[in-house]
mmCIF file of C-alpha atoms in Angstrom:
data_model
loop_
_atom_site.group_PDB
_atom_site.id
_atom_site.type_symbol
_atom_site.label_atom_id
_atom_site.label_comp_id
_atom_site.label_asym_id
_atom_site.label_seq_id
_atom_site.Cartn_x
_atom_site.Cartn_y
_atom_site.Cartn_z
ATOM 1 C CA MET I 10 98.398 109.294 80.943
ATOM 2 C CA LEU I 11 97.691 105.564 80.707
ATOM 3 C CA THR I 12 97.225 103.589 83.895
ATOM 4 C CA CYS I 13 96.518 99.843 83.913
ATOM 5 C CA SER I 14 95.128 98.639 87.248
ATOM 6 C CA PHE I 15 95.200 95.057 88.536
ATOM 7 C CA SER I 16 93.388 93.406 91.435
ATOM 8 C CA VAL I 17 95.291 92.813 94.658
ATOM 9 C CA LEU I 18 97.503 89.788 93.986
ATOM 10 C CA LEU I 19 97.869 86.942 96.491
ATOM 11 C CA ASN I 20 100.583 84.314 96.890
ATOM 12 C CA ASN I 21 99.375 81.988 94.135
ATOM 13 C CA ALA I 22 98.850 84.736 91.574
ATOM 14 C CA PRO I 23 101.043 84.526 88.444
ATOM 15 C CA LEU I 24 103.343 87.306 87.353
ATOM 16 C CA PRO I 25 101.111 89.829 85.557
ATOM 17 C CA ASN I 26 101.798 90.856 81.990
ATOM 18 C CA VAL I 27 102.595 94.519 82.498
ATOM 19 C CA CYS I 28 103.248 96.804 79.575
ATOM 20 C CA PRO I 29 106.755 98.277 79.530
ATOM 21 C CA CYS I 30 106.769 101.979 78.914
ATOM 22 C CA PRO I 31 109.470 104.658 78.953
ATOM 23 C CA ARG I 32 108.271 106.043 82.256
ATOM 24 C CA GLY I 33 108.121 102.872 84.254
ATOM 25 C CA SER I 34 105.843 100.171 85.592
ATOM 26 C CA SER I 35 105.186 100.196 89.319
ATOM 27 C CA PHE I 36 104.574 97.436 91.822
ATOM 28 C CA SER I 37 103.337 99.974 94.221
ATOM 29 C CA LYS I 38 101.760 100.548 97.599
ATOM 30 C CA TYR I 39 99.769 103.581 98.721
ATOM 31 C CA PRO I 40 102.468 106.222 99.428
ATOM 32 C CA THR I 41 103.719 106.553 95.856
ATOM 33 C CA ARG I 42 100.412 106.206 94.041
ATOM 34 C CA PRO I 43 99.407 109.891 93.995
ATOM 35 C CA ILE I 44 102.785 111.032 92.723
ATOM 36 C CA CYS I 45 102.849 108.330 90.030
ATOM 37 C CA THR I 46 99.253 109.011 89.054
ATOM 38 C CA CYS I 47 99.955 112.708 88.654
ATOM 39 C CA MET I 48 103.174 112.456 86.743
ATOM 40 C CA CYS I 49 103.784 109.363 84.676
ATOM 41 C CA ARG I 50 102.329 106.583 82.628
ATOM 42 C CA HIS I 51 102.598 103.301 84.457
ATOM 43 C CA ASP I 52 101.114 99.882 85.059
ATOM 44 C CA LEU I 53 99.918 99.423 88.629
ATOM 45 C CA VAL I 54 100.083 96.043 90.351
ATOM 46 C CA LEU I 55 98.696 95.833 93.892
ATOM 47 C CA ILE I 56 100.338 93.277 96.184
ATOM 48 C CA ALA I 57 98.550 91.587 99.101
ATOM 49 C CA LEU I 58 100.901 92.493 101.941
ATOM 50 C CA ALA I 59 99.910 89.518 104.097
ATOM 51 C CA ASP I 60 100.393 86.964 101.306
ATOM 52 C CA LYS I 61 102.907 88.214 98.742
ATOM 53 C CA PRO I 62 103.387 86.296 95.463
ATOM 54 C CA ASP I 63 106.613 84.295 95.108
ATOM 55 C CA TRP I 64 107.586 86.134 91.926
ATOM 56 C CA PHE I 65 107.366 89.435 93.799
ATOM 57 C CA LEU I 66 109.617 88.143 96.586
ATOM 58 C CA GLN I 67 112.128 87.102 93.932
ATOM 59 C CA MET I 68 112.153 90.683 92.664
ATOM 60 C CA SER I 69 112.164 92.168 96.159
ATOM 61 C CA PRO I 70 113.630 89.610 98.613
ATOM 62 C CA SER I 71 112.871 91.889 101.551
ATOM 63 C CA GLY I 72 109.223 91.961 100.476
ATOM 64 C CA LYS I 73 109.168 95.742 100.724
ATOM 65 C CA VAL I 74 106.651 97.776 98.795
ATOM 66 C CA PRO I 75 106.303 99.971 96.860
ATOM 67 C CA MET I 76 108.668 98.895 94.110
ATOM 68 C CA LEU I 77 109.151 100.710 90.835
ATOM 69 C CA LEU I 78 110.458 98.874 87.780
ATOM 70 C CA ASN I 79 111.827 101.145 85.097
ATOM 71 C CA GLU I 80 113.531 99.594 82.060
ATOM 72 C CA GLY I 81 114.844 96.744 84.206
ATOM 73 C CA ALA I 82 116.058 98.936 87.067
ATOM 74 C CA LYS I 83 114.401 98.645 90.502
ATOM 75 C CA LEU I 84 113.661 101.298 93.088
ATOM 76 C CA ILE I 85 112.139 100.213 96.393
ATOM 77 C CA GLU I 86 112.140 103.055 98.937
ATOM 78 C CA SER I 87 109.104 105.346 98.711
ATOM 79 C CA ASP I 88 111.061 108.589 98.970
ATOM 80 C CA LEU I 89 113.489 107.508 96.240
ATOM 81 C CA ILE I 90 110.623 106.542 93.940
ATOM 82 C CA MET I 91 108.877 109.858 94.550
ATOM 83 C CA ARG I 92 112.002 111.872 93.822
ATOM 84 C CA PHE I 93 112.740 109.819 90.700
ATOM 85 C CA VAL I 94 109.228 110.356 89.328
ATOM 86 C CA ASP I 95 109.337 114.043 90.262
ATOM 87 C CA GLU I 96 112.516 114.438 88.207
ATOM 88 C CA LEU I 97 110.576 113.282 85.144
ATOM 89 C CA ARG I 98 108.721 116.596 85.257
ATOM 90 C CA GLY I 99 111.871 118.483 84.345
ATOM 91 C CA ALA I 100 113.947 120.887 86.405
ATOM 92 C CA ASP I 101 111.508 123.800 86.109
ATOM 93 C CA ALA I 102 108.450 121.843 87.218
ATOM 94 C CA GLN I 103 109.688 119.603 90.025
ATOM 95 C CA LEU I 104 107.554 119.625 93.162
ATOM 96 C CA LEU I 105 110.655 119.164 95.311
ATOM 97 C CA THR I 106 111.773 122.690 94.429
ATOM 98 C CA VAL I 107 108.607 124.069 96.046
ATOM 99 C CA CYS I 108 109.343 122.649 99.505
ATOM 100 C CA GLY I 109 113.113 122.123 99.297
ATOM 101 C CA ILE I 110 115.033 119.073 100.451
ATOM 102 C CA ASP I 111 115.087 120.118 104.133
ATOM 103 C CA LYS I 112 111.285 120.403 104.359
ATOM 104 C CA PHE I 113 110.943 117.156 102.413
ATOM 105 C CA ASN I 114 113.241 115.302 104.820
ATOM 106 C CA GLU I 115 111.576 116.868 107.878
ATOM 107 C CA THR I 116 108.224 115.630 106.590
ATOM 108 C CA LEU I 117 109.675 112.155 106.021
ATOM 109 C CA VAL I 118 110.850 111.979 109.644
ATOM 110 C CA LEU I 119 107.539 113.168 111.094
ATOM 111 C CA THR I 120 105.522 110.938 108.771
ATOM 112 C CA SER I 121 107.560 107.907 109.819
ATOM 113 C CA LYS I 122 106.977 108.751 113.488
ATOM 114 C CA TYR I 123 103.257 109.234 112.818
ATOM 115 C CA TYR I 124 102.899 106.026 110.834
ATOM 116 C CA LYS I 125 104.639 103.803 113.379
ATOM 117 C CA ALA I 126 102.070 104.636 116.051
ATOM 118 C CA ALA I 127 99.177 104.877 113.584
ATOM 119 C CA HIS I 128 99.923 101.434 112.141
ATOM 120 C CA THR I 129 99.707 99.836 115.583
ATOM 121 C CA ILE I 130 96.443 101.605 116.435
ATOM 122 C CA LEU I 131 94.948 100.746 113.049
ATOM 123 C CA PHE I 132 95.986 97.173 112.489
ATOM 124 C CA LYS I 133 96.966 95.516 115.782
ATOM 125 C CA LYS I 134 94.544 93.901 118.217
ATOM 126 C CA ALA I 135 95.801 96.126 121.019
ATOM 127 C CA TYR I 136 97.771 99.334 121.395
ATOM 128 C CA SER I 137 99.446 100.945 124.385
ATOM 129 C CA ALA I 138 99.054 104.312 126.065
ATOM 130 C CA GLU I 139 102.507 105.121 124.704
ATOM 131 C CA ASP I 140 101.317 104.424 121.144
ATOM 132 C CA GLU I 141 98.414 106.822 121.618
ATOM 133 C CA ALA I 142 100.635 109.470 123.217
ATOM 134 C CA THR I 143 103.148 109.235 120.363
ATOM 135 C CA PHE I 144 100.376 109.505 117.791
ATOM 136 C CA ARG I 145 98.821 112.544 119.456
ATOM 137 C CA SER I 146 102.133 114.350 119.972
ATOM 138 C CA THR I 147 103.068 113.793 116.328
ATOM 139 C CA CYS I 148 99.716 115.202 115.239
ATOM 140 C CA ASP I 149 100.500 118.242 117.401
ATOM 141 C CA GLU I 150 103.797 118.672 115.538
ATOM 142 C CA LEU I 151 102.191 118.256 112.132
ATOM 143 C CA ASN I 152 99.427 120.687 113.048
ATOM 144 C CA LYS I 153 102.071 123.337 113.765
ATOM 145 C CA LEU I 154 104.074 122.482 110.642
ATOM 146 C CA ILE I 155 101.337 123.523 108.189
ATOM 147 C CA LYS I 156 101.537 127.273 107.609
ATOM 148 C CA GLY I 157 99.312 127.683 104.539
ATOM 149 C CA ASP I 158 97.077 125.624 102.309
ATOM 150 C CA TYR I 159 99.867 123.057 101.992
ATOM 151 C CA LEU I 160 102.995 122.045 103.884
ATOM 152 C CA ALA I 161 105.239 124.492 102.044
ATOM 153 C CA GLY I 162 102.747 127.351 101.945
ATOM 154 C CA ASP I 163 100.213 128.053 99.210
ATOM 155 C CA GLN I 164 101.702 125.672 96.627
ATOM 156 C CA LEU I 165 101.477 121.901 96.460
ATOM 157 C CA SER I 166 104.883 120.260 96.950
ATOM 158 C CA LEU I 167 106.494 116.837 97.095
ATOM 159 C CA ALA I 168 106.275 116.940 100.892
ATOM 160 C CA ASP I 169 102.478 116.844 100.631
ATOM 161 C CA PHE I 170 102.660 113.541 98.786
ATOM 162 C CA VAL I 171 104.801 112.149 101.613
ATOM 163 C CA LEU I 172 102.315 113.077 104.325
ATOM 164 C CA PHE I 173 98.873 112.746 102.778
ATOM 165 C CA PRO I 174 98.715 108.963 102.173
ATOM 166 C CA MET I 175 99.563 108.297 105.818
ATOM 167 C CA LEU I 176 97.207 111.002 107.080
ATOM 168 C CA ASP I 177 94.299 109.770 104.968
ATOM 169 C CA ARG I 178 93.260 107.285 107.674
ATOM 170 C CA LEU I 179 92.974 109.922 110.404
ATOM 171 C CA GLU I 180 89.222 109.437 110.963
ATOM 172 C CA VAL I 181 89.723 105.671 111.239
ATOM 173 C CA ILE I 182 92.428 106.112 113.866
ATOM 174 C CA MET I 183 90.380 108.596 115.877
ATOM 175 C CA ASN I 184 87.462 106.174 115.792
ATOM 176 C CA GLN I 185 89.715 103.561 117.362
ATOM 177 C CA LEU I 186 90.859 106.007 120.031
ATOM 178 C CA THR I 187 87.646 107.819 120.924
ATOM 179 C CA THR I 188 84.431 107.202 118.983
ATOM 180 C CA HIS I 189 84.323 103.407 118.623
ATOM 181 C CA ALA I 190 81.668 103.419 115.906
ATOM 182 C CA ALA I 191 81.112 100.289 113.829
ATOM 183 C CA PRO I 192 83.809 100.101 111.113
ATOM 184 C CA ASP I 193 81.292 100.449 108.274
ATOM 185 C CA HIS I 194 79.953 103.664 109.841
ATOM 186 C CA VAL I 195 83.277 105.525 109.796
ATOM 187 C CA VAL I 196 83.263 108.154 107.047
ATOM 188 C CA GLU I 197 85.144 111.277 106.012
ATOM 189 C CA TRP I 198 84.844 114.272 108.306
ATOM 190 C CA SER I 199 82.856 117.281 107.179
ATOM 191 C CA ALA I 200 84.466 120.721 107.143
ATOM 192 C CA VAL I 201 82.718 121.517 110.436
ATOM 193 C CA GLU I 202 84.002 118.315 112.046
ATOM 194 C CA ALA I 203 87.519 119.099 110.835
ATOM 195 C CA GLU I 204 87.330 122.552 112.416
ATOM 196 C CA THR I 205 86.363 121.055 115.783
ATOM 197 C CA CYS I 206 89.087 118.401 115.696
ATOM 198 C CA ASP I 207 91.953 118.639 118.196
ATOM 199 C CA TRP I 208 94.182 119.385 115.185
ATOM 200 C CA SER I 209 91.955 121.629 113.099
ATOM 201 C CA VAL I 210 94.742 122.835 110.802
ATOM 202 C CA LEU I 211 95.832 119.272 110.074
ATOM 203 C CA ALA I 212 92.265 118.024 109.573
ATOM 204 C CA SER I 213 91.369 120.904 107.250
ATOM 205 C CA TYR I 214 94.550 120.218 105.283
ATOM 206 C CA LEU I 215 93.478 116.583 104.951
ATOM 207 C CA LEU I 216 90.109 117.578 103.472
ATOM 208 C CA ARG I 217 91.814 120.038 101.122
ATOM 209 C CA MET I 218 94.178 117.379 99.811
ATOM 210 C CA ARG I 219 91.286 114.987 99.195
ATOM 211 C CA GLN I 220 89.691 117.535 96.876
ATOM 212 C CA LEU I 221 92.621 117.417 94.449
ATOM 213 C CA PRO I 222 91.464 115.534 91.316
ATOM 214 C CA ASP I 223 94.517 113.280 91.136
ATOM 215 C CA VAL I 224 94.157 112.372 94.806
ATOM 216 C CA ALA I 225 90.430 111.725 94.495
ATOM 217 C CA ALA I 226 91.141 109.396 91.570
ATOM 218 C CA PHE I 227 93.193 106.910 93.606
ATOM 219 C CA ARG I 228 92.129 107.062 97.258
ATOM 220 C CA GLN I 229 89.824 104.574 98.926
ATOM 221 C CA PRO I 230 86.801 105.915 100.838
ATOM 222 C CA THR I 231 87.329 106.141 104.586
ATOM 223 C CA ARG I 232 84.607 103.539 105.190
ATOM 224 C CA ILE I 233 86.516 100.998 103.075
ATOM 225 C CA GLN I 234 89.782 101.809 104.860
ATOM 226 C CA SER I 235 88.037 101.369 108.214
ATOM 227 C CA MET I 236 86.594 97.988 107.245
ATOM 228 C CA PHE I 237 89.946 96.791 105.913
ATOM 229 C CA ALA I 238 91.683 97.837 109.136
ATOM 230 C CA GLU I 239 89.078 95.862 111.084
ATOM 231 C CA SER I 240 89.766 92.777 108.954
ATOM 232 C CA MET I 241 93.475 93.153 109.741
ATOM 233 C CA ARG I 242 92.789 93.401 113.476
ATOM 234 C CA LEU I 243 90.719 90.232 113.269
ATOM 235 C CA GLY I 244 93.593 88.391 111.604
ATOM 236 C CA ALA I 245 91.703 87.890 108.336
ATOM 237 C CA PRO I 246 92.913 90.684 106.012
ATOM 238 C CA ASN I 247 90.511 91.272 103.147
ATOM 239 C CA PRO I 248 91.942 93.617 100.482
ATOM 240 C CA ASP I 249 88.813 93.243 98.325
ATOM 241 C CA ILE I 250 86.312 94.864 100.710
ATOM 242 C CA VAL I 251 83.763 96.992 98.856
#
């Protein structure tokens, strides 16, 4: 697997010279990165969401990310990209077959509901009681949905790659709701802290997913995610926080 990583590109950044390869080059955001990292060679270009380059907007007039370029063809929706990349594994090895299309779609719906409230709590200057209630009720649903080590039981499936990237900021969100620690003091929960969480099954699942080598290779530490969210709330997004 060959992955070429670029810095986050702002508005005045030129079109990068990505290497075409038979399994695609991605202009990708978080949700599709684990599935692409696990399954295919690709060039990764990170786009600054608050200041997108003109050449990217020409490729994707809506400005939506992630976007996958494969031999001139474009895919923009995360779920379509994930299913396309999963198909590259071959019929006998596809992760979608583990969970099935119904479980995959159910996870998409719940993840979308979760992310809408989570995004407001994370990145907006203020959130409402309704936002918090929606977030908590969705966590209740997700907590009940997990019946084994993973969403579909004891095997990793494509549904896990739908949920995990959104769930990976759970400690940051809970800090906004309850703890209110300084952003640079927010870190990953321990196993004991996960067990005492309101959604212990969900929190333990989160820690389990983080231990997967391919997930650990791409994710940002919780402290960095917390500091970036703070920069967004202050109206000065800084994608290069270290």
